[in-house]
mmCIF file of C-alpha atoms and ligand atoms in Angstrom:
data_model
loop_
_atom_site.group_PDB
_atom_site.id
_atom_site.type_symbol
_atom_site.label_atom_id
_atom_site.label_comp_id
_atom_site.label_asym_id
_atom_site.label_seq_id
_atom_site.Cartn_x
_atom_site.Cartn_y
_atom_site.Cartn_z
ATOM 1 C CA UNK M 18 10.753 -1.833 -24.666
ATOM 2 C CA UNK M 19 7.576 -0.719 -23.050
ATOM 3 C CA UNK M 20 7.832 1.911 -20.772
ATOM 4 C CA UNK M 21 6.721 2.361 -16.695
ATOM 5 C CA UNK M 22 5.001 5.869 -15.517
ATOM 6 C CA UNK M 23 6.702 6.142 -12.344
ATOM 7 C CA UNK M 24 5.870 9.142 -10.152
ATOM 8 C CA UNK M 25 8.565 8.650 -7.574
ATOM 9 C CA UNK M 26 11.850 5.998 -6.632
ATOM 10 C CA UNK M 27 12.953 6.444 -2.609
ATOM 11 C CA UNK M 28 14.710 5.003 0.143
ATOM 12 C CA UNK M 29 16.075 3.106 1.657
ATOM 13 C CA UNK M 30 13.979 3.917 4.168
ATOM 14 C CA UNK M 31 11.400 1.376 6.473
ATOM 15 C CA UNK M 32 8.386 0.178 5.697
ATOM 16 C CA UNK M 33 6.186 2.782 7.436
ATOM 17 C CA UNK M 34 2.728 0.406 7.543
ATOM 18 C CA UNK M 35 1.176 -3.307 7.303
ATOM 19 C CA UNK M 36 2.859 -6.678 7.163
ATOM 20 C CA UNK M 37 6.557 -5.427 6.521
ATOM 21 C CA UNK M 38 6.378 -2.638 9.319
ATOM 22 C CA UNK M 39 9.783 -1.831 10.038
ATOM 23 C CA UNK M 40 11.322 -3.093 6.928
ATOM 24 C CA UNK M 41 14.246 -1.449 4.786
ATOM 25 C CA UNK M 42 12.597 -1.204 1.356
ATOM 26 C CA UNK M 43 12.963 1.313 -1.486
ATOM 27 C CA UNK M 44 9.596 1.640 -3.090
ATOM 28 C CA UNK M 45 8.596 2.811 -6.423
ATOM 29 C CA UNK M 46 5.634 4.817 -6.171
ATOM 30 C CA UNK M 47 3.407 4.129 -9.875
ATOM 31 C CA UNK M 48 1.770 6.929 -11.235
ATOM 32 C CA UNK M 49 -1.810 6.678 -12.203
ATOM 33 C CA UNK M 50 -5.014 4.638 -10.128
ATOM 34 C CA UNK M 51 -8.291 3.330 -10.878
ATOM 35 C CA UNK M 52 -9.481 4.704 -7.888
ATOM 36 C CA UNK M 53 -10.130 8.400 -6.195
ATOM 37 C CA UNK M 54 -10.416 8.125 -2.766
ATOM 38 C CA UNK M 55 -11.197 11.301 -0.863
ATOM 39 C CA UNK M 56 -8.324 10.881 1.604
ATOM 40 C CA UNK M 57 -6.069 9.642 -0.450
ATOM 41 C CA UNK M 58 -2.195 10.747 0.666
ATOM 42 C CA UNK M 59 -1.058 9.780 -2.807
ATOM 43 C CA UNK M 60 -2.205 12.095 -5.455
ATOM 44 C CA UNK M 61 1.037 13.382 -6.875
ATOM 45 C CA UNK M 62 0.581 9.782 -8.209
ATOM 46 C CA UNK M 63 -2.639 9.474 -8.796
ATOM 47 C CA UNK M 64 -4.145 12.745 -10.244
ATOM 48 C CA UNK M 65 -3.428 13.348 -13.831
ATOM 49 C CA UNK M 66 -2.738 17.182 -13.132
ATOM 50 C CA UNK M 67 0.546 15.794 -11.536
ATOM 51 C CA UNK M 68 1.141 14.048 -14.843
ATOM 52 C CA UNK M 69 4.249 15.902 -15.877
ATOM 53 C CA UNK M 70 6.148 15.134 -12.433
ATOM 54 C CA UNK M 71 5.722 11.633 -13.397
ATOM 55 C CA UNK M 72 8.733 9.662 -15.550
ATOM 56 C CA UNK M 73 8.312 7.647 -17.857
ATOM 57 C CA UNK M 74 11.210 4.681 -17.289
ATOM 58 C CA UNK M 75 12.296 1.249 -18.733
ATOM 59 C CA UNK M 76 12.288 -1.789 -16.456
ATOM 60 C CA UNK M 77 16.189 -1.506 -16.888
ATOM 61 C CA UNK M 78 15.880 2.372 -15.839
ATOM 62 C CA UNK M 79 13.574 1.661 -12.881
ATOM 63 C CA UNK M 80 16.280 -1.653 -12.043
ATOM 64 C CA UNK M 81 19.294 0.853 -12.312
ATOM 65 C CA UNK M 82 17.983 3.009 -9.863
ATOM 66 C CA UNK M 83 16.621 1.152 -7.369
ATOM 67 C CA UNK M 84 20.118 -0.704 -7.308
ATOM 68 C CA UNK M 85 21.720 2.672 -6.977
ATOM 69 C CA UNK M 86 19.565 3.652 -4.106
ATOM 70 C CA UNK M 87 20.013 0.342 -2.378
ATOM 71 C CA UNK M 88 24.072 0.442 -3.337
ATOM 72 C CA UNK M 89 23.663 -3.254 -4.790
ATOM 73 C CA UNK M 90 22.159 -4.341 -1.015
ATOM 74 C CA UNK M 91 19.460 -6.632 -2.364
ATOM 75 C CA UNK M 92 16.716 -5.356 -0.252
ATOM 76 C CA UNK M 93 12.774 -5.483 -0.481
ATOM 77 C CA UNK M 94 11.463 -3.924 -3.019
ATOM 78 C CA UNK M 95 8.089 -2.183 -2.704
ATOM 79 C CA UNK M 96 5.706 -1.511 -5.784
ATOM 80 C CA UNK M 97 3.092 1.072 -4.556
ATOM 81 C CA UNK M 98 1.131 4.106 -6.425
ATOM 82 C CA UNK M 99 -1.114 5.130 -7.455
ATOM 83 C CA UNK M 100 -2.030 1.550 -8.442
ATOM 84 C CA UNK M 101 0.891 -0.765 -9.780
ATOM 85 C CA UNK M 102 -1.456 -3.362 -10.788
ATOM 86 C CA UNK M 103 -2.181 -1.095 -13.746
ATOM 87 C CA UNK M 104 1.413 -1.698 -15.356
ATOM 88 C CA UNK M 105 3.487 -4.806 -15.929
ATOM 89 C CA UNK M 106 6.151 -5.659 -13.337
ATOM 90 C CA UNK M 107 6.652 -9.044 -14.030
ATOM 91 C CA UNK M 108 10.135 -8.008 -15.926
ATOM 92 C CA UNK M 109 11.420 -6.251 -13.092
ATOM 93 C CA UNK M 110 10.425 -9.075 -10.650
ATOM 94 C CA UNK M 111 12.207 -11.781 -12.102
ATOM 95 C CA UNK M 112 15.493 -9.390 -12.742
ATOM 96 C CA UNK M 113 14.944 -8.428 -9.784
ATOM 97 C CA UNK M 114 14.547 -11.803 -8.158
ATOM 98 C CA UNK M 115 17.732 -13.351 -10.151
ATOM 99 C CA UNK M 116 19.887 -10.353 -8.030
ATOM 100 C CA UNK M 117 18.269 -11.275 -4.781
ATOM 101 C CA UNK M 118 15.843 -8.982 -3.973
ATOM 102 C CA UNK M 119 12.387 -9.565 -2.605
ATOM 103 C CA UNK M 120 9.049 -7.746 -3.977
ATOM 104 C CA UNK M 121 6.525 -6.802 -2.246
ATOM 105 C CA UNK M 122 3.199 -4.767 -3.641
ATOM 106 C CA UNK M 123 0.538 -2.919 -2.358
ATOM 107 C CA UNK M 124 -2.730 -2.531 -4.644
ATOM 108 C CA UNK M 125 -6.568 -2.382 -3.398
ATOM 109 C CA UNK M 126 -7.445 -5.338 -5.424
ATOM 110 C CA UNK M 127 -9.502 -3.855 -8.379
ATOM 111 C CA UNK M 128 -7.210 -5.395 -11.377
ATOM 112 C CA UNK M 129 -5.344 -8.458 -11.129
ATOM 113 C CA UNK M 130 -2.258 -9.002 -12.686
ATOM 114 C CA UNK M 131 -0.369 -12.650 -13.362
ATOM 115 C CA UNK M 132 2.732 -11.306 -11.823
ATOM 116 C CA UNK M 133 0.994 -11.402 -8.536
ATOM 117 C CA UNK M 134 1.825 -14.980 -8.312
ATOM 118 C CA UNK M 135 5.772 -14.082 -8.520
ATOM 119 C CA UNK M 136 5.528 -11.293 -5.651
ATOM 120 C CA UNK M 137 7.197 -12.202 -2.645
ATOM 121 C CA UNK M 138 4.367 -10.408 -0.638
ATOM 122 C CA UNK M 139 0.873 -9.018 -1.935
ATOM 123 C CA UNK M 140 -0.633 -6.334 0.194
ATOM 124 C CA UNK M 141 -4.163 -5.981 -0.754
ATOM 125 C CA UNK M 142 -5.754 -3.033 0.440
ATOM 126 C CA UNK M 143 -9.606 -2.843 0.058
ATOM 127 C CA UNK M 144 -10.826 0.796 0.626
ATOM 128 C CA UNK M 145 -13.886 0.913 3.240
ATOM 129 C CA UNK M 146 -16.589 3.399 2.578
ATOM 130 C CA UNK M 147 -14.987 6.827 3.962
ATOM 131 C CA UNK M 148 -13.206 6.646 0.674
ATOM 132 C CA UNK M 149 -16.270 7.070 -1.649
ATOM 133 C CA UNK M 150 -15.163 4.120 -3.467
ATOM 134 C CA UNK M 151 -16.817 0.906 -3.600
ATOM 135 C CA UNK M 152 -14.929 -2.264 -3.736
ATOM 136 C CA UNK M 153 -15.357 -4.567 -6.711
ATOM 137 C CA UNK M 154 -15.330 -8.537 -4.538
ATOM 138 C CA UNK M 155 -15.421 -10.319 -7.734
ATOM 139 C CA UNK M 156 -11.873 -8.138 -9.243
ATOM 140 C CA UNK M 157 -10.464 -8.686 -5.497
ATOM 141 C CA UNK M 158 -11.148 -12.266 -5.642
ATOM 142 C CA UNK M 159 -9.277 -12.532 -8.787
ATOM 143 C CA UNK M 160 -6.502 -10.746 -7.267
ATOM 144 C CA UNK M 161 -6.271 -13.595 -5.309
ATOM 145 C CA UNK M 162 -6.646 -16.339 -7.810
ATOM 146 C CA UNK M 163 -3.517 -14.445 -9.862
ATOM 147 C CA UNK M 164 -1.754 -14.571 -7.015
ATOM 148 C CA UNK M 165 -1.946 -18.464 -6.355
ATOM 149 C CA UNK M 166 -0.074 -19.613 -3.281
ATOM 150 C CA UNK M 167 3.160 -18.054 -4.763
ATOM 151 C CA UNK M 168 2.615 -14.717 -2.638
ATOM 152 C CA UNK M 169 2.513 -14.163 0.692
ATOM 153 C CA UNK M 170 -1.078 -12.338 0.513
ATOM 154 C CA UNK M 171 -1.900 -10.259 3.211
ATOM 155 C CA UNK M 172 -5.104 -7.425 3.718
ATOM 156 C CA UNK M 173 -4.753 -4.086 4.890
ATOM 157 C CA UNK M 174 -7.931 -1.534 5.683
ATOM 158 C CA UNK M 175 -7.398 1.800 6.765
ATOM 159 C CA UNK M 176 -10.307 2.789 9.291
ATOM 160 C CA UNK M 177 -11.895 6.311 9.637
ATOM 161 C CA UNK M 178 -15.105 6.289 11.796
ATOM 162 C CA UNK M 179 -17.785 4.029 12.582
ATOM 163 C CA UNK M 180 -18.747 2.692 9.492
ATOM 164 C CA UNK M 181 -15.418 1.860 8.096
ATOM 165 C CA UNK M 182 -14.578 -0.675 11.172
ATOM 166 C CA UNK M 183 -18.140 -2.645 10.910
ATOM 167 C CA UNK M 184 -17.151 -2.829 7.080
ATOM 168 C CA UNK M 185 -13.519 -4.133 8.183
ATOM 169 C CA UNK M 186 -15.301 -6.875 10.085
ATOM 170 C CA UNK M 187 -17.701 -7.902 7.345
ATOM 171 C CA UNK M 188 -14.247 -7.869 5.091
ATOM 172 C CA UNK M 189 -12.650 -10.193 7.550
ATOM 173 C CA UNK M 190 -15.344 -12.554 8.175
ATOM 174 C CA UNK M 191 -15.422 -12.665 3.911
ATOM 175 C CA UNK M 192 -11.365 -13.597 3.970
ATOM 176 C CA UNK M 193 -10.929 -15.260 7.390
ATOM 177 C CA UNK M 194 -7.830 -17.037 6.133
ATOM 178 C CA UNK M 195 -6.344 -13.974 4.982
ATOM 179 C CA UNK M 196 -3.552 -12.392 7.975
ATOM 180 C CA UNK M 197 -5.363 -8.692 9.024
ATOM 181 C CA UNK M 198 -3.994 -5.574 9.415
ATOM 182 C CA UNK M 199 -5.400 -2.276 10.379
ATOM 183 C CA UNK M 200 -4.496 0.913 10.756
ATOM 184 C CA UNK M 201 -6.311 3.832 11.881
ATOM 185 C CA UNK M 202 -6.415 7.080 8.317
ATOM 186 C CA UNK M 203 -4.926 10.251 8.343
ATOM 187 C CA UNK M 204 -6.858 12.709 7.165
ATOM 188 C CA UNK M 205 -4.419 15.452 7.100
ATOM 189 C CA UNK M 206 -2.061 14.588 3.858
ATOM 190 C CA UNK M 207 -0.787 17.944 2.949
ATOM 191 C CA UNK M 208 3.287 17.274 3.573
ATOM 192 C CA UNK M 209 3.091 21.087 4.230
ATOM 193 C CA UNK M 210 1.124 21.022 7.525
ATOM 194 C CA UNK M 211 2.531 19.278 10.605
ATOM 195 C CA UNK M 212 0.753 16.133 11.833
ATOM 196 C CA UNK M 213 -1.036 15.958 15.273
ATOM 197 C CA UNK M 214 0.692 13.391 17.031
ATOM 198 C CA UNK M 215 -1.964 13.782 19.698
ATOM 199 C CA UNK M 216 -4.613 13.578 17.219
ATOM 200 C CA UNK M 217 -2.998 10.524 15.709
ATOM 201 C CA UNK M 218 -2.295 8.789 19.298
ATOM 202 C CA UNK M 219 -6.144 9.359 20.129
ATOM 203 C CA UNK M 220 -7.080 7.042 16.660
ATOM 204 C CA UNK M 221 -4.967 4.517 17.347
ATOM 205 C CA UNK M 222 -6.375 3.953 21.079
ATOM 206 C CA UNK M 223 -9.905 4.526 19.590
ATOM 207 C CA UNK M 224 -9.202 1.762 17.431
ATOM 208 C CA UNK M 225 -7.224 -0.204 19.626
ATOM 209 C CA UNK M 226 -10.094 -0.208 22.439
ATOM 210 C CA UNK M 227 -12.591 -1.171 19.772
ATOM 211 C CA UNK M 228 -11.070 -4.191 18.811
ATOM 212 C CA UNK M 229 -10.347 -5.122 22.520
ATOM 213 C CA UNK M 230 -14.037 -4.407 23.088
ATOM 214 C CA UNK M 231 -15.060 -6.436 20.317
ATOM 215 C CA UNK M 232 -12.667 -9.576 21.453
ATOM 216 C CA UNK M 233 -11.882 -9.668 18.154
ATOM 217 C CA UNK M 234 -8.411 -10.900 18.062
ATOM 218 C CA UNK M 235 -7.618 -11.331 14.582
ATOM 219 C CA UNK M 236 -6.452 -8.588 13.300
ATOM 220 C CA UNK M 237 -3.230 -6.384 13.979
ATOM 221 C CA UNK M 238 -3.612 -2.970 14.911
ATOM 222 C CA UNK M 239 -0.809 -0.468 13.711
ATOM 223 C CA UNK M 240 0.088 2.812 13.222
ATOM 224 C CA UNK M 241 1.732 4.579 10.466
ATOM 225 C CA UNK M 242 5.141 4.274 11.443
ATOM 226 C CA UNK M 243 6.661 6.743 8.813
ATOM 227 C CA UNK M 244 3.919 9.568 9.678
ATOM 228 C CA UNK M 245 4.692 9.316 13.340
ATOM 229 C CA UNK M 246 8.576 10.064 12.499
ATOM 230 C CA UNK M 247 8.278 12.175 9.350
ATOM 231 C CA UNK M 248 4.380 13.645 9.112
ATOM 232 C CA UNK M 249 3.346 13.559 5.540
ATOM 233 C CA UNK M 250 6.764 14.274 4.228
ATOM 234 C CA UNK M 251 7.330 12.815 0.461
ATOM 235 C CA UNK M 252 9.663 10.223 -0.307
ATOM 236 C CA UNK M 253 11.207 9.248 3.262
HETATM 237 FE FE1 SF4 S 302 -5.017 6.860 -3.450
HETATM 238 FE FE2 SF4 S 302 -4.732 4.233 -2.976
HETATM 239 FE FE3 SF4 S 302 -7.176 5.300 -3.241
HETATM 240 FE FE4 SF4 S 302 -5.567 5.098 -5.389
HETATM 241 S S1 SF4 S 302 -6.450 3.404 -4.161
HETATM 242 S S2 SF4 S 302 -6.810 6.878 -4.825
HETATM 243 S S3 SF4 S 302 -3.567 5.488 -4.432
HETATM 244 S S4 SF4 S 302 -5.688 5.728 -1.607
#
């Protein structure tokens, strides 16, 4: 049986962020991404040098303990990295699934995978240009072909400055069908230094007054939920 690099397997806790805010999920955090983004808050799952923290697990391992963690409660189910898309889920969705559990993933859109189309919700998270990526429309546009009507397909774009927020406009005008969310970045990730709540409060009303500004009513405009009660603590 093929085997899953998993960097991390938490909760129950909520769903700190996006369409599920609020949510009691236990996530599985993927190790390994396409991507490098310069503010990532991931990189103990996305940075090779934190290879040997990650696991390497059967879909029947990574089903055993999520069922532990969730004491048989057939909760949501959160696939984040890193970059799931890279591995194959689609056993643990259906077993999963046949138990009563919903899925839910969160990916940037730069591979497509056909389990997309048995997610219960697909989070896709294009990275704006803060992040010294660039975004890859055709690969997000398959993203959305894998993912058929099956998934309930959201977008998510974390905004820094300026730049980022004109790009999350030309995103939205690209996918107007797509439900919006955004969220104002963090740029301090280090779970050893405490957050400033101040500093955070100040982004969201920046971004919040922007969007009033703008009269442009489409999107939803949240914080992190999970670093407003637990800074950039790892796996809460
Ligand atoms: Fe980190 Fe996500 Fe960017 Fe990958 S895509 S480097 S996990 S922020």
């Amino acid at each position: 049986m093929s085997q899953l690099r998993i960097a991390e397997i938490f909760g129950p806790t909520i769903q700190g962020e996006g369409a599920l805010i609020g949510e009691p999920t236990v996530f599985v955090r993927t190790g390994g991404c396409d991507y490098r983004c310069v503010w990532c808050d991931s990189l103990h799952a996305v940075d090779p040098a934190f290879r040997h923290t990650w696991s390497a697990m059967t879909t029947d391992a990574v089903w055993a303990e999520i069922t532990r963690l969730s004491k048989g409660n057939p909760l949501t189910v959160s696939l984040s990295g890193g970059n799931p898309a890279i591995q194959d889920f689609a056993p643990l969705i259906v077993k999963g699934h046949t138990e009563g559990y919903r899925f839910a993933c969160e990916t940037q859109g730069s591979i497509s995978r056909p389990w997309f189309a048995d997610l219960d919700t697909l989070v896709l998270s294009p990275k704006p240009p803060s992040s010294g990526e660039t975004v890859d429309w055709d690969a997000f546009d398959a993203c959305l072909v894998a993912a058929k009507e099956a998934a309930h397909i959201v977008m998510k774009i974390v905004i820094f400055d300026d730049r980022d927020y004109d790009w999350a406009k030309m995103a939205a005008d690209r996918y107007p069908t797509l439900p919006l969310y955004l969220q104002p970045g963090n740029l301090e990730v280090d779970p050893a230094v405490p957050v400033d709540l101040q500093d955070l409060s100040d982004k969201l009303l920046w971004l919040v007054e922007k969007v009033m500004a703008d009269c442009w009513f489409a999107p939803k405009v949240l914080p992190q939920l999970h670093v407003l009660l637990w800074g950039n603590k790892r796996g809460v």
